[in-house]
PDB file of C-alpha atoms in Angstrom:
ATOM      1  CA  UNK A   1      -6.034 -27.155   5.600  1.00 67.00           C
ATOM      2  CA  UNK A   2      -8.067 -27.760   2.512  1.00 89.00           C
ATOM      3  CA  UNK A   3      -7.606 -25.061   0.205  1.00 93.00           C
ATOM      4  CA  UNK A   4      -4.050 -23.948   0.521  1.00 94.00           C
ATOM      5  CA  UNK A   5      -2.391 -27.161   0.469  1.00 94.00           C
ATOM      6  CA  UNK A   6      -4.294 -28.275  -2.387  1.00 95.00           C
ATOM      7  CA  UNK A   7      -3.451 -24.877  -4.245  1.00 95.00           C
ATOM      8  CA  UNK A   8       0.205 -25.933  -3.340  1.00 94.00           C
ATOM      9  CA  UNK A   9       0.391 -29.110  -4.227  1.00 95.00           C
ATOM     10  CA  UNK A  10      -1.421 -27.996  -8.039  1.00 96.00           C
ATOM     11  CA  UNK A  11       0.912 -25.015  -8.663  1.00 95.00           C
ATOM     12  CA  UNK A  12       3.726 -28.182  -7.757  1.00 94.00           C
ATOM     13  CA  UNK A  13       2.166 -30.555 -10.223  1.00 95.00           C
ATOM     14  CA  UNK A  14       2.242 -26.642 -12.860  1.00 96.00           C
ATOM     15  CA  UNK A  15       5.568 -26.480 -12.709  1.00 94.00           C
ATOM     16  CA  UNK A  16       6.627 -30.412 -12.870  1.00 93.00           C
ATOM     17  CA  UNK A  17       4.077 -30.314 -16.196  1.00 97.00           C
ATOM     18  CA  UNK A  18       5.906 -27.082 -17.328  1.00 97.00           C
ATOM     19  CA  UNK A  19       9.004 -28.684 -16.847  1.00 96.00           C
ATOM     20  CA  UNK A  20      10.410 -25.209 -14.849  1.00 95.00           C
ATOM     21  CA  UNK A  21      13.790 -24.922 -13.380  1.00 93.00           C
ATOM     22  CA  UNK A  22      13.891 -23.174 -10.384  1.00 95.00           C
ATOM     23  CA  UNK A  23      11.581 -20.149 -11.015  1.00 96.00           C
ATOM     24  CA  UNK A  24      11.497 -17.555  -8.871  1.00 97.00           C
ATOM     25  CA  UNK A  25       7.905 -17.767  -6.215  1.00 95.00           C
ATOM     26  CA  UNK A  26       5.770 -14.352  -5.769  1.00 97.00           C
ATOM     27  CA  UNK A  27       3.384 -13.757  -3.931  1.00 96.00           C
ATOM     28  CA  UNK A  28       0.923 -11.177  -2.315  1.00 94.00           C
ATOM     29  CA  UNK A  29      -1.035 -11.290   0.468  1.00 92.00           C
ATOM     30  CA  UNK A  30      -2.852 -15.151   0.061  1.00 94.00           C
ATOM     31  CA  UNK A  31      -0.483 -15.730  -2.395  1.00 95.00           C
ATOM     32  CA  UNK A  32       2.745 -15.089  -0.495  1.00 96.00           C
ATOM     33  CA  UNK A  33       1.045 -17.490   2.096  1.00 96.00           C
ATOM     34  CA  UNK A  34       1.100 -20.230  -0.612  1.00 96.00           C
ATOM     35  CA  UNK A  35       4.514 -19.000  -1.792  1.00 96.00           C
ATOM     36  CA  UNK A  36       5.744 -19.807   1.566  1.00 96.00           C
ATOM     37  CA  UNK A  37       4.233 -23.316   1.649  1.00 94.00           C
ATOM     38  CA  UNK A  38       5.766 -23.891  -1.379  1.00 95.00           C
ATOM     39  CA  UNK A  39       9.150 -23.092  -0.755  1.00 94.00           C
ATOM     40  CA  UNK A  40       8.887 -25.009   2.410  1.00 93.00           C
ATOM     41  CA  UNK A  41       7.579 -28.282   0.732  1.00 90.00           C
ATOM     42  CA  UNK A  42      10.214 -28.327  -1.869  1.00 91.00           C
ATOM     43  CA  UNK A  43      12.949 -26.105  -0.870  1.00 82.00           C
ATOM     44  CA  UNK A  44      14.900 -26.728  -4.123  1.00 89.00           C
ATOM     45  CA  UNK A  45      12.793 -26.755  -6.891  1.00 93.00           C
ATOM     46  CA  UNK A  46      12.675 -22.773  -6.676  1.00 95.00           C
ATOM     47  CA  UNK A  47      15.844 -20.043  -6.869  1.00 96.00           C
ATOM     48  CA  UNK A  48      13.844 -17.100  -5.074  1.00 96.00           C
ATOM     49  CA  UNK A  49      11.133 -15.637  -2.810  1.00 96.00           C
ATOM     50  CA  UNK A  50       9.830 -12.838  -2.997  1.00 97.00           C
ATOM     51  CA  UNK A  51       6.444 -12.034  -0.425  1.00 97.00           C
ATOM     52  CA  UNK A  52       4.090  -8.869  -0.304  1.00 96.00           C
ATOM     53  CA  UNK A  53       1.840  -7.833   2.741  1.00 93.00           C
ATOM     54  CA  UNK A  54       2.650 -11.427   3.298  1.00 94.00           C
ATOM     55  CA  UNK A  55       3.026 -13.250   6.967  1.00 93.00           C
ATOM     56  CA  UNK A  56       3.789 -16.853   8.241  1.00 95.00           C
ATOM     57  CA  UNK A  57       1.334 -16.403  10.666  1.00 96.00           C
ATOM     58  CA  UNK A  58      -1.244 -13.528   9.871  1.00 92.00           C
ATOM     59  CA  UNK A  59      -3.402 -13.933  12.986  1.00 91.00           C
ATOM     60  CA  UNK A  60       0.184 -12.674  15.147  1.00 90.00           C
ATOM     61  CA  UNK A  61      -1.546  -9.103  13.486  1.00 89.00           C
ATOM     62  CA  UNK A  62      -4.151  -9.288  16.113  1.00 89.00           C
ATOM     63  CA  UNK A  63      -1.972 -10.761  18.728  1.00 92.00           C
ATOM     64  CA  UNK A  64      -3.714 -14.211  18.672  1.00 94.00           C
ATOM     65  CA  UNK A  65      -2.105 -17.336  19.784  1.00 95.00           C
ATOM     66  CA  UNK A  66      -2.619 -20.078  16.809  1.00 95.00           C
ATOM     67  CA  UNK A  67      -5.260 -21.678  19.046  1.00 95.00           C
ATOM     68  CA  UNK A  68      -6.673 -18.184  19.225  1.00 96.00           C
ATOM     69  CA  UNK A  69      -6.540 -17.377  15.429  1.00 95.00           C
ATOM     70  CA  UNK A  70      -7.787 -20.914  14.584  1.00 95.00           C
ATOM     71  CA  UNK A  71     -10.847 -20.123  16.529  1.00 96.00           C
ATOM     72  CA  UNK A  72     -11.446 -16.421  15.111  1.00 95.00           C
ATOM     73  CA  UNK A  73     -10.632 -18.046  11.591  1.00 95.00           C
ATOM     74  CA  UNK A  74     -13.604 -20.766  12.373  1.00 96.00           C
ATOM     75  CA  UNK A  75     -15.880 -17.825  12.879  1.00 96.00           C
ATOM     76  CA  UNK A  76     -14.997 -15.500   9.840  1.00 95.00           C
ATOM     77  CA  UNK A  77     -15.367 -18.673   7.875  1.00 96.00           C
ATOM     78  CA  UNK A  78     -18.978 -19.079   8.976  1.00 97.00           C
ATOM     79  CA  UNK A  79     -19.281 -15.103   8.963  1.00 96.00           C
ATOM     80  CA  UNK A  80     -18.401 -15.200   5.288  1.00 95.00           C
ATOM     81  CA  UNK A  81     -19.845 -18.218   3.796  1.00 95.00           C
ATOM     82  CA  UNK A  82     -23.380 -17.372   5.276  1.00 97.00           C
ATOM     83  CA  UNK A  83     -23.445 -13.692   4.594  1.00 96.00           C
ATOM     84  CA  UNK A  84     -26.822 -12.662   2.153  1.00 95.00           C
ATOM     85  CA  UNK A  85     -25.332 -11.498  -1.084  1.00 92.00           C
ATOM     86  CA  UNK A  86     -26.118  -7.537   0.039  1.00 94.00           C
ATOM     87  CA  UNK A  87     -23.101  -8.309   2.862  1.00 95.00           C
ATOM     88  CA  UNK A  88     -21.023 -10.440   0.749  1.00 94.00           C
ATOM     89  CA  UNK A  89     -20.897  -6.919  -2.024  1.00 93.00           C
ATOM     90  CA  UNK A  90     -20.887  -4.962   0.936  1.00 93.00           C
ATOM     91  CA  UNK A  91     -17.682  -6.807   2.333  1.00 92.00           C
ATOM     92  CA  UNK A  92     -15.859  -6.832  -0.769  1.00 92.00           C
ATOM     93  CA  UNK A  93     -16.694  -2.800  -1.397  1.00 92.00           C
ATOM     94  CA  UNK A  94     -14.875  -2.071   2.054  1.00 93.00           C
ATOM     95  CA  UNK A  95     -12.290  -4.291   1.617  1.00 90.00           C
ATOM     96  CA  UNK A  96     -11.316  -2.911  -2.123  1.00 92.00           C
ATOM     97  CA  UNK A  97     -11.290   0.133   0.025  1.00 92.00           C
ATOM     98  CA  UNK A  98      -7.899  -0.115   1.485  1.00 86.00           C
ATOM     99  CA  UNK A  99      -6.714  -1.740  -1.424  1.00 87.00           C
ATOM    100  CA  UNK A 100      -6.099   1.154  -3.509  1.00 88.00           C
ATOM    101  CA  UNK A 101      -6.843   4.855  -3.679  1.00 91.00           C
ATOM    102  CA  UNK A 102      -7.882   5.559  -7.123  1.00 94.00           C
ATOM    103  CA  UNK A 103     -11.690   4.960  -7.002  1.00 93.00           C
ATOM    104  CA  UNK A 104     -11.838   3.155 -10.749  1.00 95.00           C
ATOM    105  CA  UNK A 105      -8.965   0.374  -9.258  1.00 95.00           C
ATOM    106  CA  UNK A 106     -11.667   0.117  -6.482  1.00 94.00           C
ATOM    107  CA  UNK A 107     -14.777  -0.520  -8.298  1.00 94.00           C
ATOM    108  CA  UNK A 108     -12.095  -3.183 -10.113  1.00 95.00           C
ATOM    109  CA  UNK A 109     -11.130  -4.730  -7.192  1.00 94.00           C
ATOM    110  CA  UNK A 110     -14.928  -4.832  -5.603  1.00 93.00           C
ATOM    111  CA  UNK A 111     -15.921  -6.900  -8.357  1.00 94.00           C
ATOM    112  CA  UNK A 112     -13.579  -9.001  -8.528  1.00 94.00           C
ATOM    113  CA  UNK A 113     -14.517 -10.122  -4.801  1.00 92.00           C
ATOM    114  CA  UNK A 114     -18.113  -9.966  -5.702  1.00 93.00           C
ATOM    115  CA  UNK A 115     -17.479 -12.199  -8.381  1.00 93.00           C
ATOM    116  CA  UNK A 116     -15.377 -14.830  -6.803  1.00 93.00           C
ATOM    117  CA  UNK A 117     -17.051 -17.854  -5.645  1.00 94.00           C
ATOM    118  CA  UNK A 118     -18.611 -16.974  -1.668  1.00 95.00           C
ATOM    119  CA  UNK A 119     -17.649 -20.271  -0.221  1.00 95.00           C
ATOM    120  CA  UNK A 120     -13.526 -20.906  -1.934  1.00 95.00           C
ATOM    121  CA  UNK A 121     -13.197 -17.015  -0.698  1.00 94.00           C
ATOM    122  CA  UNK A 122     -14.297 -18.156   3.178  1.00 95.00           C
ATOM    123  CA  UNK A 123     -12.313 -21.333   3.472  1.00 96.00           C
ATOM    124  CA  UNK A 124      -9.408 -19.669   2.064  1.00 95.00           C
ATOM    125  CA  UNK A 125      -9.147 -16.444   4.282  1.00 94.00           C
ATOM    126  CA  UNK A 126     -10.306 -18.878   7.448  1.00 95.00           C
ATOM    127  CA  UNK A 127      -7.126 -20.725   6.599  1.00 95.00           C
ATOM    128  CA  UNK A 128      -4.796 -17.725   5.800  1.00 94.00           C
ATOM    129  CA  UNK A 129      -5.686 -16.443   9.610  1.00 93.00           C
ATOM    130  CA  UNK A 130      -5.562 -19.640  10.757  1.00 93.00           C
ATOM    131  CA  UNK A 131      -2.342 -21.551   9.246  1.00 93.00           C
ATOM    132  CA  UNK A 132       0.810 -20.713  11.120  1.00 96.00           C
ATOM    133  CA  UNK A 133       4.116 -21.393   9.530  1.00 95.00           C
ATOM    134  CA  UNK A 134       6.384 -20.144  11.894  1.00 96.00           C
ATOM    135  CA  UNK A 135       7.416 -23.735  12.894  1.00 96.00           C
ATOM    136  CA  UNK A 136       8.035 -24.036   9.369  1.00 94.00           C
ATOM    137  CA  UNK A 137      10.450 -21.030   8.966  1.00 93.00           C
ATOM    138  CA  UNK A 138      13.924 -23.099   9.527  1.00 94.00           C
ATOM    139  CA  UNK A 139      13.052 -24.784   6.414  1.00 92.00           C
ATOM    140  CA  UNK A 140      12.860 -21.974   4.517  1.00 92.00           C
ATOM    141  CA  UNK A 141      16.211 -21.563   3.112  1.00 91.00           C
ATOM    142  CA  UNK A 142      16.017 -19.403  -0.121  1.00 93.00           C
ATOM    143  CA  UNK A 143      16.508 -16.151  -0.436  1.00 95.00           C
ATOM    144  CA  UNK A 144      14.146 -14.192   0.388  1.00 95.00           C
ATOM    145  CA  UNK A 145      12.299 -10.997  -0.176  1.00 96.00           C
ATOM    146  CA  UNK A 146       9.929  -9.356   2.171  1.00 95.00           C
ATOM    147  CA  UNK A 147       7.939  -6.164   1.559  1.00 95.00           C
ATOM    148  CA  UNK A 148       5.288  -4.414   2.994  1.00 89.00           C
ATOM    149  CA  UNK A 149       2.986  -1.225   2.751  1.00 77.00           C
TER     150      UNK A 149
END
């Protein structure tokens, strides 16, 4: 994993810089992936977790063994990073779709995806179907909160 463990092991470096004690991780979707991996890597330095619309292993969705979801994350990574800029604003337009239902939070949330950079976006969802932490799980000993939509 490229992106994700590097994101993890900045935010680490954040909070040594910041000098935080035990702050409490959040995260949503991606970002309760990375919360996750964080707790795991240094189970003390943080009090709390709290995860949204989060999973340790997202690709158990589609019912995909992690050899499975490493294979379908290979091929949305190539889907993604080679789509024409029409798809890649087409892609984020559907996907702001079941993001929210006021139609002013979508156009938002469209161009925010339109705006991000094409190839960080691909390597980062490849790896959020792809990465399983289930194995992990034992080590994840704070306490935790886990909601959904």
């Amino acid at each position: 994993l490229v992106f994700l463990d590097a994101m993890r092991d900045r935010l680490l470096a954040y909070a040594d810089q910041r000098g935080l004690k035990q702050p409490v991780l959040m995260g949503h979707s991606l970002g309760g992936v990375l919360a996750m991996k964080l707790a795991v890597q240094s189970p003390g330095r943080f009090s709390r977790l709290v995860i949204v619309d989060s999973l340790p292993f997202l690709g158990g969705l589609r019912g995909a063994t992690p050899e499975a979801a490493k294979a379908m994350a290979a091929d949305l990574r190539t889907r993604m990073s080679q789509a024409s800029p029409e798809q890649w604003k087409a892609g984020a337009r559907q996907s702001a779709q079941g993001m929210s239902r006021d139609p002013a939070r979508v156009a938002q949330v469209a161009g925010w995806s339109e705006a991000s950079d094409q190839q960080t976006s691909a390597q980062a969802m490849a790896e959020l179907w792809a990465d399983d932490l289930r194995p992990q799980l034992p080590r994840l000993t704070l306490p935790t909160l886990v909601l959904g939509a």
